Structures are given as structure tokens and as C-alpha cells.
mmCIF file of C-alpha atoms in Angstrom:
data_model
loop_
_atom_site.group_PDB
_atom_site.id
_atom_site.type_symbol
_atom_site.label_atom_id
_atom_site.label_comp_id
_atom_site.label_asym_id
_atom_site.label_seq_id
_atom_site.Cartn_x
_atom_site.Cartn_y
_atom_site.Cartn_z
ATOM 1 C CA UNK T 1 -9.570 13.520 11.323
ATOM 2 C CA UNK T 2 -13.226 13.085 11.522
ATOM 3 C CA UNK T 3 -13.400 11.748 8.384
ATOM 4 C CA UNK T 4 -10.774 9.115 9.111
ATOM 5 C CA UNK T 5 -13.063 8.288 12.260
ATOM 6 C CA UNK T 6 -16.602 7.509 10.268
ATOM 7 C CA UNK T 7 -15.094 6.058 7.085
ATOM 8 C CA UNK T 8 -15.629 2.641 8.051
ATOM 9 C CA UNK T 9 -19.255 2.814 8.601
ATOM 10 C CA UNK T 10 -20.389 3.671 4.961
ATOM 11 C CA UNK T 11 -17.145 1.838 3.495
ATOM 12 C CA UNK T 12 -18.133 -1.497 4.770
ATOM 13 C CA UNK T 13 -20.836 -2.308 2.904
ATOM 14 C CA UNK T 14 -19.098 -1.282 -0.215
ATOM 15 C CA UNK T 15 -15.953 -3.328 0.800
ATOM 16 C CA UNK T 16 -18.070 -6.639 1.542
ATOM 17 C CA UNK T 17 -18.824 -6.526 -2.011
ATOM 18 C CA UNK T 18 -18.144 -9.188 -4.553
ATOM 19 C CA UNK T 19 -14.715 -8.709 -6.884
ATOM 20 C CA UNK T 20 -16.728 -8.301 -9.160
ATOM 21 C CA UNK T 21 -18.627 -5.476 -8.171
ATOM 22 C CA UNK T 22 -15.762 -3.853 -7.730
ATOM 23 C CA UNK T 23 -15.611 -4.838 -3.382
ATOM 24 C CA UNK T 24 -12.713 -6.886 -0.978
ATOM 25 C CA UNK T 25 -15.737 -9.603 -0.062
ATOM 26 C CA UNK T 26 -14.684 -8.888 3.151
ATOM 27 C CA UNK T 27 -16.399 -10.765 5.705
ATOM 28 C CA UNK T 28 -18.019 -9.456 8.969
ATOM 29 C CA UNK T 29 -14.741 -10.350 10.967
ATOM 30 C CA UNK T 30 -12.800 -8.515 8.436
ATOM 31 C CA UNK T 31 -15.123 -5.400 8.871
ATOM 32 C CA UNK T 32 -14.461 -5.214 11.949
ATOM 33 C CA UNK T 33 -10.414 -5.162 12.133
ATOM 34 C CA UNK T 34 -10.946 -2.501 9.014
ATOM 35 C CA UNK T 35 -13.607 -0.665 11.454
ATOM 36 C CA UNK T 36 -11.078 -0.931 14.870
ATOM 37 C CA UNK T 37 -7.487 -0.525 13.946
ATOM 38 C CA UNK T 38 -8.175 3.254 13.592
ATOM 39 C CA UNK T 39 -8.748 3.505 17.420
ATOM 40 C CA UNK T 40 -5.965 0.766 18.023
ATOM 41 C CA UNK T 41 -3.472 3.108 15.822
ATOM 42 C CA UNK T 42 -4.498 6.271 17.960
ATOM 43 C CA UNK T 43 -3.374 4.541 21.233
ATOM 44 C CA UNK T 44 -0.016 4.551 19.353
ATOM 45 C CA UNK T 45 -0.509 8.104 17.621
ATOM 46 C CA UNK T 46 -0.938 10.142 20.685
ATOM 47 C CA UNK T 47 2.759 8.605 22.021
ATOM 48 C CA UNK T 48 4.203 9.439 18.508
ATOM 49 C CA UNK T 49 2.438 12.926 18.359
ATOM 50 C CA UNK T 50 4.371 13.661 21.905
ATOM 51 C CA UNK T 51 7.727 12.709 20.757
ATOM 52 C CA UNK T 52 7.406 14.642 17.397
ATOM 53 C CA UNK T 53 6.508 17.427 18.773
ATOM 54 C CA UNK T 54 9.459 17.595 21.256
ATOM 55 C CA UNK T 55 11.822 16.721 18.221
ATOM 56 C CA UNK T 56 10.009 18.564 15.431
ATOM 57 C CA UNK T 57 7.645 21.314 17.773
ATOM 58 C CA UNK T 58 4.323 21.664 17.415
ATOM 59 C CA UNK T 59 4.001 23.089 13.608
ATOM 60 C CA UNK T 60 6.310 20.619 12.460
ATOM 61 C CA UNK T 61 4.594 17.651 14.052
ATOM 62 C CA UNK T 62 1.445 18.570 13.162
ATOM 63 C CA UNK T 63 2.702 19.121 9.468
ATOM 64 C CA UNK T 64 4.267 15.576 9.343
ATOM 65 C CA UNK T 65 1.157 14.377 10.759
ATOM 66 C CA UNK T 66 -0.806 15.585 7.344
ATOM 67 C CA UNK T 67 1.953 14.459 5.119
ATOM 68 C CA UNK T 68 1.082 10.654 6.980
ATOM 69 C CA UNK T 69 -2.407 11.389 6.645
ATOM 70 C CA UNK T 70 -1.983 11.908 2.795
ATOM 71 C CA UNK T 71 0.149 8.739 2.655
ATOM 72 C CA UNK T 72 -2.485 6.627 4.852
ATOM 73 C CA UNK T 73 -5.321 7.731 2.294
ATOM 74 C CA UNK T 74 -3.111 6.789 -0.524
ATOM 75 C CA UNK T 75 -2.725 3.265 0.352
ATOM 76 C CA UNK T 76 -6.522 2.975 1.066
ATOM 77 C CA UNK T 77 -7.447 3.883 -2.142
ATOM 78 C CA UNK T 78 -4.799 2.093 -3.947
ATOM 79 C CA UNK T 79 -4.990 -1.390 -1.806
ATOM 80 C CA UNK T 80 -5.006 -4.189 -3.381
ATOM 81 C CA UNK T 81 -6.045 -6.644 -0.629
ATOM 82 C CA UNK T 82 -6.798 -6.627 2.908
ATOM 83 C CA UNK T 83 -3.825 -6.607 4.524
ATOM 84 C CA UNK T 84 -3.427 -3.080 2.720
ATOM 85 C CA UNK T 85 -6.478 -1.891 4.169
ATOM 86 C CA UNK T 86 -5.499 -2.855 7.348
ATOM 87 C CA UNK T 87 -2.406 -0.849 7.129
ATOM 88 C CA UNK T 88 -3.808 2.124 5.841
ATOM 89 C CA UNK T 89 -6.413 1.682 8.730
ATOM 90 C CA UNK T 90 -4.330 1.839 10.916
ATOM 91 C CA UNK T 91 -1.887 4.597 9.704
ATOM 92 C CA UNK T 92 -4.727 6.771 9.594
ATOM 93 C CA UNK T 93 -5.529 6.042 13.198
ATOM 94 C CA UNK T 94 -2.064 6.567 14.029
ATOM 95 C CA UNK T 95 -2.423 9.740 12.310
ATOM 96 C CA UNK T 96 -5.605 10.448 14.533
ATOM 97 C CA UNK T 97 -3.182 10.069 17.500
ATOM 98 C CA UNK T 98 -0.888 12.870 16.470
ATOM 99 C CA UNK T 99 -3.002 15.631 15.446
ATOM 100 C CA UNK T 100 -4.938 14.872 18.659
ATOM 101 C CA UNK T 101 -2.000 15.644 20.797
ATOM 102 C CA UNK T 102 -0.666 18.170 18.588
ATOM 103 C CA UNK T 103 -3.203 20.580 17.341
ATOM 104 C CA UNK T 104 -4.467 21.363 21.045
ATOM 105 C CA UNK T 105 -1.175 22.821 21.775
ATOM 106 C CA UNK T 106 -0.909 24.858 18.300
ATOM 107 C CA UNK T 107 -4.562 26.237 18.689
ATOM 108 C CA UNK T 108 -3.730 27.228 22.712
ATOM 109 C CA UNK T 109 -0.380 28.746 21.903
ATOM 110 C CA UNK T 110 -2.282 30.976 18.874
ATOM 111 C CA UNK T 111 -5.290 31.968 21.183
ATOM 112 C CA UNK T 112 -3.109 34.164 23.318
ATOM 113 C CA UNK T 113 -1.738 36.488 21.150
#
């Protein structure tokens, strides 16, 4: 999760790169929607990390919330454009969201016995 909150910071120098040094060119606007739809998709993720866990409990919402993790960090490091980035972006955040909600409750219910 923490990872997932700092990656923008040393990513977006790398990702305002040319093409052909292997970058997005992103511009400074498009920084910034790479470096704040992580925080917009954890809004959503703490919602979706309540329902799951009242439809899956808590083991099997946090579980589902690593397989999405896996699959958010997939499509960041295959993305082809933007708009892939974006996504993945904000998956992870969503992501964020869930194992905020979720792994509170598993680590509580464990402490007492």
C-alpha cells in the first residue's frame, strides 16, 4: 500500500520522458492526474472494501484486494499510453481503499486471541 502511495513521486520524472528514452512525455498536467487518482480511487476503495467484506468477510476481502493490487500493477507496467496509466492509477488507489478498511478489522480480530 505504501508503495502504491509514493510511486508517483520518483515515477514522474521518468514518465515525462521522451519516447524515445523510453518515457509517456507526459506533461505537468498529466503528472498530476497520474499523481491524484490514487487518492481519488481510495474515496471509492474504502466503500468497496465495506461491501466486500460483508459479502466476502474480512480474509476474503482483503485477499481480493491483493489479487486487484496484482492486476493494478500489471497494467502499470504494461501501459501503453496514458489513459492506461490512469487506470492503473487509479485501481491501485481503489485498492488502497480496501485494504484500508479491511486489514484494521483482520489485525483487531487476531490481537485478541
Amino acid at each position: 500500500m505504501g508503495t502504491s502511495i509514493g510511486w508517483s513521486s520518483p515515477a514522474g520524472p521518468l514518465l515525462a520522458k521522451t519516447e524515445q528514452e523510453d518515457g509517456f512525455n507526459l506533461t505537468d498536467d498529466e503528472n498530476s492526474w497520474v499523481g491524484c487518482l490514487m487518492p481519488a480511487g481510495a474515496l471509492l476503495g474504502g466503500q468497496v472494501g465495506g461491501l466486500l467484506m460483508t459479502k466476502l468477510g474480512r480474509n476474503g476481502a482483503m485477499m481480493t484486494g491483493a489479487a486487484m493490487f496484482a492486476i493494478s500493477y500489471l497494467l502499470l507496467v504494461v501501459a501503453p499510453n496514458v489513459w492506461v496509466i490512469y487506470a492503473g492509477r487509479f485501481c491501485t488507489g481503489v485498492c488502497t481503499g480496501i485494504c484500508s478498511t479491511c486489514v484494521p478489522c483482520v489485525c483487531g480480530r487476531d490481537s485478541h486471541g
